[in-house]
PDB file of C-alpha atoms in Angstrom:
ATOM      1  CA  UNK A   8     115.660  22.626 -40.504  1.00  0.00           C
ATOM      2  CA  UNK A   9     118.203  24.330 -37.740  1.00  0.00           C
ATOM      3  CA  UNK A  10     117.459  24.142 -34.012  1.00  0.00           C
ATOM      4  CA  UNK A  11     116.480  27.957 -34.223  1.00  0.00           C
ATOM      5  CA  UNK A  12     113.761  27.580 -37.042  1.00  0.00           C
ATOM      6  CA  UNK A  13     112.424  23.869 -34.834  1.00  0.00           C
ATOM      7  CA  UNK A  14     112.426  26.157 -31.250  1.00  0.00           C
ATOM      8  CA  UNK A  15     110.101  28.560 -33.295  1.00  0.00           C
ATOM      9  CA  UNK A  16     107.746  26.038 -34.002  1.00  0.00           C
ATOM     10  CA  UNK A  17     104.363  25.859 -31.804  1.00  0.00           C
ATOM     11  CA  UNK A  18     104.384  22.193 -31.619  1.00  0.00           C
ATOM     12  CA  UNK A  19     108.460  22.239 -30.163  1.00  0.00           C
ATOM     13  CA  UNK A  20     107.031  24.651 -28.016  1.00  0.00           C
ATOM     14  CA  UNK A  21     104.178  22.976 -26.439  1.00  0.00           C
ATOM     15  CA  UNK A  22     106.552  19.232 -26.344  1.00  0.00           C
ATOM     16  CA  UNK A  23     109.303  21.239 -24.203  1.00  0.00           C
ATOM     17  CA  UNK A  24     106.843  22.640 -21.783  1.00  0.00           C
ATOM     18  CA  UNK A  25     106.102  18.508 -21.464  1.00  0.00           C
ATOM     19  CA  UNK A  26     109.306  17.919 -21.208  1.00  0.00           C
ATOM     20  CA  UNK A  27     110.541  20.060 -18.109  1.00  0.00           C
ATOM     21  CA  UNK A  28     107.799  18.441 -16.189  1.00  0.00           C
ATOM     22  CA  UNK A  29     108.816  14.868 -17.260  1.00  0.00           C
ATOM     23  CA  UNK A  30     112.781  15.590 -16.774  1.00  0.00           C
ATOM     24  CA  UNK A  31     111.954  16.857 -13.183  1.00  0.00           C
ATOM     25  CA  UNK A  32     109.728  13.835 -12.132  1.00  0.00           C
ATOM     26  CA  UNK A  33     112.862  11.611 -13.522  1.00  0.00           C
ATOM     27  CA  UNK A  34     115.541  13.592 -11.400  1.00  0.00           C
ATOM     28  CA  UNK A  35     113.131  13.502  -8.301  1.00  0.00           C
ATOM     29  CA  UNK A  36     112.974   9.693  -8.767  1.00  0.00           C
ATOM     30  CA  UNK A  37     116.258   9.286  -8.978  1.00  0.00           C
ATOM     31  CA  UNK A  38     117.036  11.341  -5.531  1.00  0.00           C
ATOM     32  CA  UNK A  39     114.546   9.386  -3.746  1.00  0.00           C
ATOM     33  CA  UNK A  40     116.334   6.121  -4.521  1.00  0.00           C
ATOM     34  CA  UNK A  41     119.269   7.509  -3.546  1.00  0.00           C
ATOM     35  CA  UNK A  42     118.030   9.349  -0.256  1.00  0.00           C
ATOM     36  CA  UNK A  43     116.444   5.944   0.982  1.00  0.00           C
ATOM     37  CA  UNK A  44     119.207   3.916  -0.694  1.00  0.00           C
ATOM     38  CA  UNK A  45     117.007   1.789  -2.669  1.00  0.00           C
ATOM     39  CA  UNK A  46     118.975  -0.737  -5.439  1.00  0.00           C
ATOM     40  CA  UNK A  47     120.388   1.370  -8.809  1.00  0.00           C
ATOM     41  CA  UNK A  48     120.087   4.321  -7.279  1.00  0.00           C
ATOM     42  CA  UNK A  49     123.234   5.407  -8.969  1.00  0.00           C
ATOM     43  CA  UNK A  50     121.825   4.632 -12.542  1.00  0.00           C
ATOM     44  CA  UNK A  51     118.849   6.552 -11.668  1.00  0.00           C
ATOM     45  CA  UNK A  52     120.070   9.770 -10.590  1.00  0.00           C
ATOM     46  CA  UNK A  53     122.511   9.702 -13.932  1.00  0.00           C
ATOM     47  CA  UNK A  54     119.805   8.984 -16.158  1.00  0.00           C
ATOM     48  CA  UNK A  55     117.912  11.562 -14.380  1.00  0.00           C
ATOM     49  CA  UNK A  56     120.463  14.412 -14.070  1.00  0.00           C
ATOM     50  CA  UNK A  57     121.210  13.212 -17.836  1.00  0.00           C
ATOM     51  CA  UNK A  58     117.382  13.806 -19.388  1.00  0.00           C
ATOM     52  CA  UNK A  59     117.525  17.112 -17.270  1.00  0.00           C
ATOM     53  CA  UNK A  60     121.113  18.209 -19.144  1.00  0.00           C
ATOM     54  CA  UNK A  61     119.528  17.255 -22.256  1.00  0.00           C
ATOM     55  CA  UNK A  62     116.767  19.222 -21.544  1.00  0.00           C
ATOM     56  CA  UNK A  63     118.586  22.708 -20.697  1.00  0.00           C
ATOM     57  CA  UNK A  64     120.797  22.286 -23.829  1.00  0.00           C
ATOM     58  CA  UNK A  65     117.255  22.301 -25.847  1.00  0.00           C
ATOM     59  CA  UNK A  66     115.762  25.288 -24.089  1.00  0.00           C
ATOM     60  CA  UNK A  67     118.918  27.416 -24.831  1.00  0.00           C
ATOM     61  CA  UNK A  68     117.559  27.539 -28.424  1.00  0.00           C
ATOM     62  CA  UNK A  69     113.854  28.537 -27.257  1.00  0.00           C
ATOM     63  CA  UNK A  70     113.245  32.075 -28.441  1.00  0.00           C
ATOM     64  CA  UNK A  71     112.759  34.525 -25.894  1.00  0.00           C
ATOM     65  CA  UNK A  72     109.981  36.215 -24.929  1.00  0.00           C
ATOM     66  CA  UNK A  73     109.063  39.277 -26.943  1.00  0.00           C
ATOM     67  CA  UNK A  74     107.151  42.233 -25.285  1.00  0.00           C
ATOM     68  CA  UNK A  75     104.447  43.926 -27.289  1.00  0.00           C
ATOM     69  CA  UNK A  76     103.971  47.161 -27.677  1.00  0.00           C
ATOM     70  CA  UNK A  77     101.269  47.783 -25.741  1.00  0.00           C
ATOM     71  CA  UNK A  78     101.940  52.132 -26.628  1.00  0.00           C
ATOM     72  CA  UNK A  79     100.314  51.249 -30.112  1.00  0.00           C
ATOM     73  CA  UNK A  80      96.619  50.161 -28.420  1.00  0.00           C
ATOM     74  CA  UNK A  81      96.934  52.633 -25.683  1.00  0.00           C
ATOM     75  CA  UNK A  82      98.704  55.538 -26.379  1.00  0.00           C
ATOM     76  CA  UNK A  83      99.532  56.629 -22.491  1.00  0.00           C
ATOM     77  CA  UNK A  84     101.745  53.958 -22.595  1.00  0.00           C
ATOM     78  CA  UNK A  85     104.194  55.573 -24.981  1.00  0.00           C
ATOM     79  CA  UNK A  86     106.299  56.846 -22.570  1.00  0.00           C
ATOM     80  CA  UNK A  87     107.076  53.195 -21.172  1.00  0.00           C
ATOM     81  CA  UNK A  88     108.013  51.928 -23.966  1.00  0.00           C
ATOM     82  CA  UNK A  89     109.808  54.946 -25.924  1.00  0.00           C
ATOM     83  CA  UNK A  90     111.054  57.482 -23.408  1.00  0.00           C
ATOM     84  CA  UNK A  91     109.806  61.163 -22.686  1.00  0.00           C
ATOM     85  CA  UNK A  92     111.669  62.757 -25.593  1.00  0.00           C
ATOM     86  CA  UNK A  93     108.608  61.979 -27.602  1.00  0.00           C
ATOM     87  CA  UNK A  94     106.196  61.196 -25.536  1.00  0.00           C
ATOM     88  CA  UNK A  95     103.692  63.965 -26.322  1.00  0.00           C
ATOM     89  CA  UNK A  96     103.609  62.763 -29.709  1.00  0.00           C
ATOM     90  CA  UNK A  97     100.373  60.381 -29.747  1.00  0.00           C
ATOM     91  CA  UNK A  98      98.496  62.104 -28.022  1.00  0.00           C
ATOM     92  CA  UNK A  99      98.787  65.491 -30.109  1.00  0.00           C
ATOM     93  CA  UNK A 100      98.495  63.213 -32.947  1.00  0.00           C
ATOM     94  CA  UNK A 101      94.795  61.865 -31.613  1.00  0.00           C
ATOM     95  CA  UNK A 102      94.135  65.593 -30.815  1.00  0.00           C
ATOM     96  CA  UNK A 103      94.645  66.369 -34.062  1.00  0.00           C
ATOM     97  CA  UNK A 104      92.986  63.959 -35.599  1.00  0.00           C
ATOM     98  CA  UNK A 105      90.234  64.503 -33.587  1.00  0.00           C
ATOM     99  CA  UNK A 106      89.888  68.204 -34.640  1.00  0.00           C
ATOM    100  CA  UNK A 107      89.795  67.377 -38.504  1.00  0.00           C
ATOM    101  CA  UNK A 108      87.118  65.099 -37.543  1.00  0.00           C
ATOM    102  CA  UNK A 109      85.190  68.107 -36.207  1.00  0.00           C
ATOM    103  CA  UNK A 110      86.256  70.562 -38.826  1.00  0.00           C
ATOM    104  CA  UNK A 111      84.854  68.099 -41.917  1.00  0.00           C
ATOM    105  CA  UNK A 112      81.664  67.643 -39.669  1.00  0.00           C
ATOM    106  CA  UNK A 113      81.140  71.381 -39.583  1.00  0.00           C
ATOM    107  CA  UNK A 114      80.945  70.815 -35.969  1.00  0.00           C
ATOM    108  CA  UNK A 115      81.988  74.367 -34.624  1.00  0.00           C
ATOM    109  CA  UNK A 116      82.010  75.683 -30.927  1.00  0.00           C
ATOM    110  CA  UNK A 117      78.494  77.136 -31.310  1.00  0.00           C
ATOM    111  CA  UNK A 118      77.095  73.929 -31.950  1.00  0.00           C
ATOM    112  CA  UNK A 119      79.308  72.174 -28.971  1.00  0.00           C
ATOM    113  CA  UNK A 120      77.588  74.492 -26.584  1.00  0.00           C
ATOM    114  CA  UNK A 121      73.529  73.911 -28.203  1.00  0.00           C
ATOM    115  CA  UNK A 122      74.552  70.563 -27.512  1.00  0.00           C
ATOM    116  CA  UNK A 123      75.604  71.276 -24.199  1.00  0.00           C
ATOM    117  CA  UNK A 124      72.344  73.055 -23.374  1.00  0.00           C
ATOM    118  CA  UNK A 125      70.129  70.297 -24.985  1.00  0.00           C
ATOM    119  CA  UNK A 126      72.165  67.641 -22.610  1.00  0.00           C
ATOM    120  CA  UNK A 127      71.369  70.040 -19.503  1.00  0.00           C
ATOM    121  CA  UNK A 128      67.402  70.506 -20.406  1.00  0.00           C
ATOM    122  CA  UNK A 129      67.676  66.596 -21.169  1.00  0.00           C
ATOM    123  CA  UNK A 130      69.104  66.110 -17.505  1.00  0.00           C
ATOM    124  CA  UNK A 131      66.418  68.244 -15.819  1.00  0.00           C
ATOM    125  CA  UNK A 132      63.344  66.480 -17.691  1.00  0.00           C
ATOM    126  CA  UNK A 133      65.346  62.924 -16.633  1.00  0.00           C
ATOM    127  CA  UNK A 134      65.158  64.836 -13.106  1.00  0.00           C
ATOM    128  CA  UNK A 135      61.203  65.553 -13.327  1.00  0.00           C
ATOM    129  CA  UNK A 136      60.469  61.990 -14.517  1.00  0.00           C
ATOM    130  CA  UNK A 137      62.170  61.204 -11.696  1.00  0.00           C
ATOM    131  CA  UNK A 138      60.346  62.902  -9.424  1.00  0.00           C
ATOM    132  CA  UNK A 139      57.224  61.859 -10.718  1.00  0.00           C
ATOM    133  CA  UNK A 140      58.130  58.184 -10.724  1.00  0.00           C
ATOM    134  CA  UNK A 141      59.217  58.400  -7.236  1.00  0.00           C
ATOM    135  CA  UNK A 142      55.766  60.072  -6.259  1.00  0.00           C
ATOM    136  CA  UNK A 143      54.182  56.794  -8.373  1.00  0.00           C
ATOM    137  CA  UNK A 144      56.086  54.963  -6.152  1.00  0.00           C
ATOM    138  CA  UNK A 145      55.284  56.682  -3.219  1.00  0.00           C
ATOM    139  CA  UNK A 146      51.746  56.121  -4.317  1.00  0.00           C
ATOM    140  CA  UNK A 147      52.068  52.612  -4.566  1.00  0.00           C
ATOM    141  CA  UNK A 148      53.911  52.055  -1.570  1.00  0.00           C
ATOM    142  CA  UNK A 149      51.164  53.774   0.970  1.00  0.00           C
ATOM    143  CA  UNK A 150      47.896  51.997  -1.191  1.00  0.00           C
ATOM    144  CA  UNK A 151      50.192  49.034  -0.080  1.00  0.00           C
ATOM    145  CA  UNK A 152      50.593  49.985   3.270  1.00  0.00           C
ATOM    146  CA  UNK A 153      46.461  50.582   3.530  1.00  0.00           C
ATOM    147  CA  UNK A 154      45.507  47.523   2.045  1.00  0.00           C
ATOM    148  CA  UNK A 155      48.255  45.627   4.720  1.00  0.00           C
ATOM    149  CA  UNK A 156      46.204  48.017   7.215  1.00  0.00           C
ATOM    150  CA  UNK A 157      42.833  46.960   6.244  1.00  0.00           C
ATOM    151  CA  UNK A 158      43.863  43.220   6.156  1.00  0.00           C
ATOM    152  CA  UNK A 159      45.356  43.178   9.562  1.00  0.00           C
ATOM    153  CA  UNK A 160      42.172  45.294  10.726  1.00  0.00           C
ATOM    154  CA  UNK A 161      39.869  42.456   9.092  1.00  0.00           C
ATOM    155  CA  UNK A 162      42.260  39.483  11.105  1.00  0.00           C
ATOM    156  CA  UNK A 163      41.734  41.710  14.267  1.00  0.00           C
ATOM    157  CA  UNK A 164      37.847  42.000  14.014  1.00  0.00           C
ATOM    158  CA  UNK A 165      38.295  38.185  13.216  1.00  0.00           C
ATOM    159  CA  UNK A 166      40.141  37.349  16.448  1.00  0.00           C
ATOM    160  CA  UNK A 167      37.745  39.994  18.258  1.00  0.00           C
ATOM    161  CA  UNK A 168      34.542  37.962  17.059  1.00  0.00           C
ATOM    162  CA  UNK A 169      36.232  34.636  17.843  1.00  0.00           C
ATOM    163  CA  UNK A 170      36.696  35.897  21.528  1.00  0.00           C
ATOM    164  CA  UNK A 171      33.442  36.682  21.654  1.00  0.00           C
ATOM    165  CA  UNK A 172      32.044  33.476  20.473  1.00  0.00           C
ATOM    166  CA  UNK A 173      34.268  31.630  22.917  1.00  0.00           C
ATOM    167  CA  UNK A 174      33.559  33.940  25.935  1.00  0.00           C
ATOM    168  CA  UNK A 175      30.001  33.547  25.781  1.00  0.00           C
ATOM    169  CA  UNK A 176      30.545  29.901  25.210  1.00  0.00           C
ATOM    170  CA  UNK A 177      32.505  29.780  28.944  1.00  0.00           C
ATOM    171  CA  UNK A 178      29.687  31.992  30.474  1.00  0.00           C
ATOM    172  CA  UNK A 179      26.611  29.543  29.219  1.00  0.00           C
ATOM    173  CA  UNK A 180      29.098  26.334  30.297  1.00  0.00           C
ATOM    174  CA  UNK A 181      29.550  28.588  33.934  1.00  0.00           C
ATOM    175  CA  UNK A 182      26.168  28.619  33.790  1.00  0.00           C
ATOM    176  CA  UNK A 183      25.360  25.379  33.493  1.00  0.00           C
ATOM    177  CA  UNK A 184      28.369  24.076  36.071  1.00  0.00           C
ATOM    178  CA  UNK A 185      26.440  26.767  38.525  1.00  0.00           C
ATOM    179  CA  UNK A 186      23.045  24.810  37.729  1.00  0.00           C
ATOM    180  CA  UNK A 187      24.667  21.910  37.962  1.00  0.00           C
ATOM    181  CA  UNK A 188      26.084  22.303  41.477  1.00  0.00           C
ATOM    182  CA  UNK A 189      23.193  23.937  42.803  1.00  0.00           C
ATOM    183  CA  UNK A 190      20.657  20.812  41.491  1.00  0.00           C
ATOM    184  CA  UNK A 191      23.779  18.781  43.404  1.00  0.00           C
ATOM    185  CA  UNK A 192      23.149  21.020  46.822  1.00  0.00           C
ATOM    186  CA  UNK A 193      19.645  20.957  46.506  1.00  0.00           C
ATOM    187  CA  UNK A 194      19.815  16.574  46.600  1.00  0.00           C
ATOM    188  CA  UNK A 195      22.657  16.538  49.196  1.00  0.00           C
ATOM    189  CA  UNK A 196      19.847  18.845  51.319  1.00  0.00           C
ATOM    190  CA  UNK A 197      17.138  16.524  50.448  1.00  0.00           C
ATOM    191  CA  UNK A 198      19.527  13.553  51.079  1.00  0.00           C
ATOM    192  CA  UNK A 199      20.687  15.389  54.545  1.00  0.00           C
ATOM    193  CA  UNK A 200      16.958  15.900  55.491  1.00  0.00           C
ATOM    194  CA  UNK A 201      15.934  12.528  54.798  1.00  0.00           C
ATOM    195  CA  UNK A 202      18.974  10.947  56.885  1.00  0.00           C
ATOM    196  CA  UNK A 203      17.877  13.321  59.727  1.00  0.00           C
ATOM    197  CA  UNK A 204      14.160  11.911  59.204  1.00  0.00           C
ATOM    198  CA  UNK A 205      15.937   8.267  58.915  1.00  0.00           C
ATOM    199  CA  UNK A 206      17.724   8.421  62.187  1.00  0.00           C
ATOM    200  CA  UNK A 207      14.738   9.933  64.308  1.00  0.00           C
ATOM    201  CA  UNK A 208      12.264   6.641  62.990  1.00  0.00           C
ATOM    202  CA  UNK A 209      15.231   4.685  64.242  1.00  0.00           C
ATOM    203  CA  UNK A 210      15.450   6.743  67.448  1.00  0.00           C
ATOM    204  CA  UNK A 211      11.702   6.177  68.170  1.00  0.00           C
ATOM    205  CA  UNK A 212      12.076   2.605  66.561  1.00  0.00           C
ATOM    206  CA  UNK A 213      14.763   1.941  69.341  1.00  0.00           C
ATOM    207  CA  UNK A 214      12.838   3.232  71.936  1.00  0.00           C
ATOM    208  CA  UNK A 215       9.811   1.215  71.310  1.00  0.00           C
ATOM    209  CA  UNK A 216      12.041  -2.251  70.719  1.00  0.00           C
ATOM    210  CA  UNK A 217      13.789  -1.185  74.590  1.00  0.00           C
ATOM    211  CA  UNK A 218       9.988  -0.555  76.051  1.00  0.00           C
ATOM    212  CA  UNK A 219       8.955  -4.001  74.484  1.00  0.00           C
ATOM    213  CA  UNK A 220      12.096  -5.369  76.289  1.00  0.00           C
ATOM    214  CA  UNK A 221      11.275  -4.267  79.277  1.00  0.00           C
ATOM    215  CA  UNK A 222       7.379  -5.313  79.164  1.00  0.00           C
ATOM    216  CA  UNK A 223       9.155  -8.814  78.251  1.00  0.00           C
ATOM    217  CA  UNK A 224      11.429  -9.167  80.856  1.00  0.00           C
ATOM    218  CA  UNK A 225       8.489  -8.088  83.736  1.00  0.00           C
ATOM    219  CA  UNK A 226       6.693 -10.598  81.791  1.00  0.00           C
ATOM    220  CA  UNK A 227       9.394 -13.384  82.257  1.00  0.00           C
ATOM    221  CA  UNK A 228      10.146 -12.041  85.991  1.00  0.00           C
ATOM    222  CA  UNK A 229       6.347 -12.389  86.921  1.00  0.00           C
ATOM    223  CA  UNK A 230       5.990 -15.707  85.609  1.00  0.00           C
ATOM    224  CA  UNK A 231       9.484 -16.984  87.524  1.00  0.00           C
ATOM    225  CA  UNK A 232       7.445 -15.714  90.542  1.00  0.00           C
ATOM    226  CA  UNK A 233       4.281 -17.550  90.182  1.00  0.00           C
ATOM    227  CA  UNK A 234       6.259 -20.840  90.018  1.00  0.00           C
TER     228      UNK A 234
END
């Protein structure tokens, strides 16, 4: 087996792509000793630069890369890949093609344009249902919209009676604060009346105990007299 026939095969194909990336991690050793001075840094960069030789004198046997014609699979290509002398030539040969196809199938011009009609009666029914799905739609959309109405009417009337409930909960408790500070005003006017009453008694009280001193002490001064 030559080195033409090996650099044909897949598998000498796949180890040389391996092997560029192996001969270049060798070579960049071998600098970096060399850069930093690190012992045998000679010996590496010759081994290195040597796998690297090696490995461009096996690569100038790798076949190169061939170019399909891509002018076979689509036919606009052809003038890419073949000139414009003939570059009319597939396409006039699809045309062609294309009319026996039509001419076997009995498929004349009168038909073409019944089928041309059918497709535009087909497009306005596809426009009608259209329509009429849109108006389902429509439909759907504003029964939506009322029942989203009705709901948030039914939370309002909700929060309305709440209100309600709670409002006439604050009037009976003003109510009973009012009650309760007037059954407070009517004992501080009881309790004011009854100090008034208190400190007249102890007025007149007072009174009495000063005329009882004062019959005492004419008491006392008439008996100092007699003796």
């Amino acid at each position: 087996m030559g080195l033409y026939t090996l650099a044909k095969n897949r598998k000498f194909k796949n180890f040389m792509a391996r092997l560029y990336g192996w001969g270049a991690s060798v070579v960049i050793i071998g600098v970096l000793f060399k850069l930093v001075h690190w012992p045998n840094a000679d010996y590496l960069l010759i081994v290195g630069l040597g796998v690297e030789a090696l490995i461009f004198f096996f690569s100038a046997f790798e076949t190169p890369y061939t170019d399909p014609d891509w002018s076979l699979v689509y036919p606009e290509l052809y003038n890419s890949y073949h000139g414009t002398e003939n570059g009319n030539k597939p396409t006039e040969r699809a045309t062609a093609k294309l009319d026996d196809m039509l001419t076997n199938a009995n498929i004349d011009s009168q038909m073409i344009d019944h089928l041309g009609r059918g497709l535009e009666r087909f497009s306005k029914h596809t426009e009608q249902l259209s329509d009429i799905t849109n108006a389902a739609v429509a439909s759907n959309d504003f029964a939506e919209q009322v029942s989203k109405i009705a709901d948030s009417m039914a939370s309002l009337n909700r929060l309305y009676e709440k209100q309600l409930v709670d409002s006439n909960q604050q009037v009976e408790s003003t109510a009973q604060l009012h009650e309760t500070i007037n059954h407070f005003m009517r004992n501080l006017n009881d309790s004011t009346s009854q100090m008034v009453e208190y400190k007249n008694n102890m007025d007149q009280l007072n009174e009495k105990m000063a005329a009882l001193n004062k019959v005492y002490e004419n008491m006392l001064s008439a008996m100092n007299v007699n003796k």
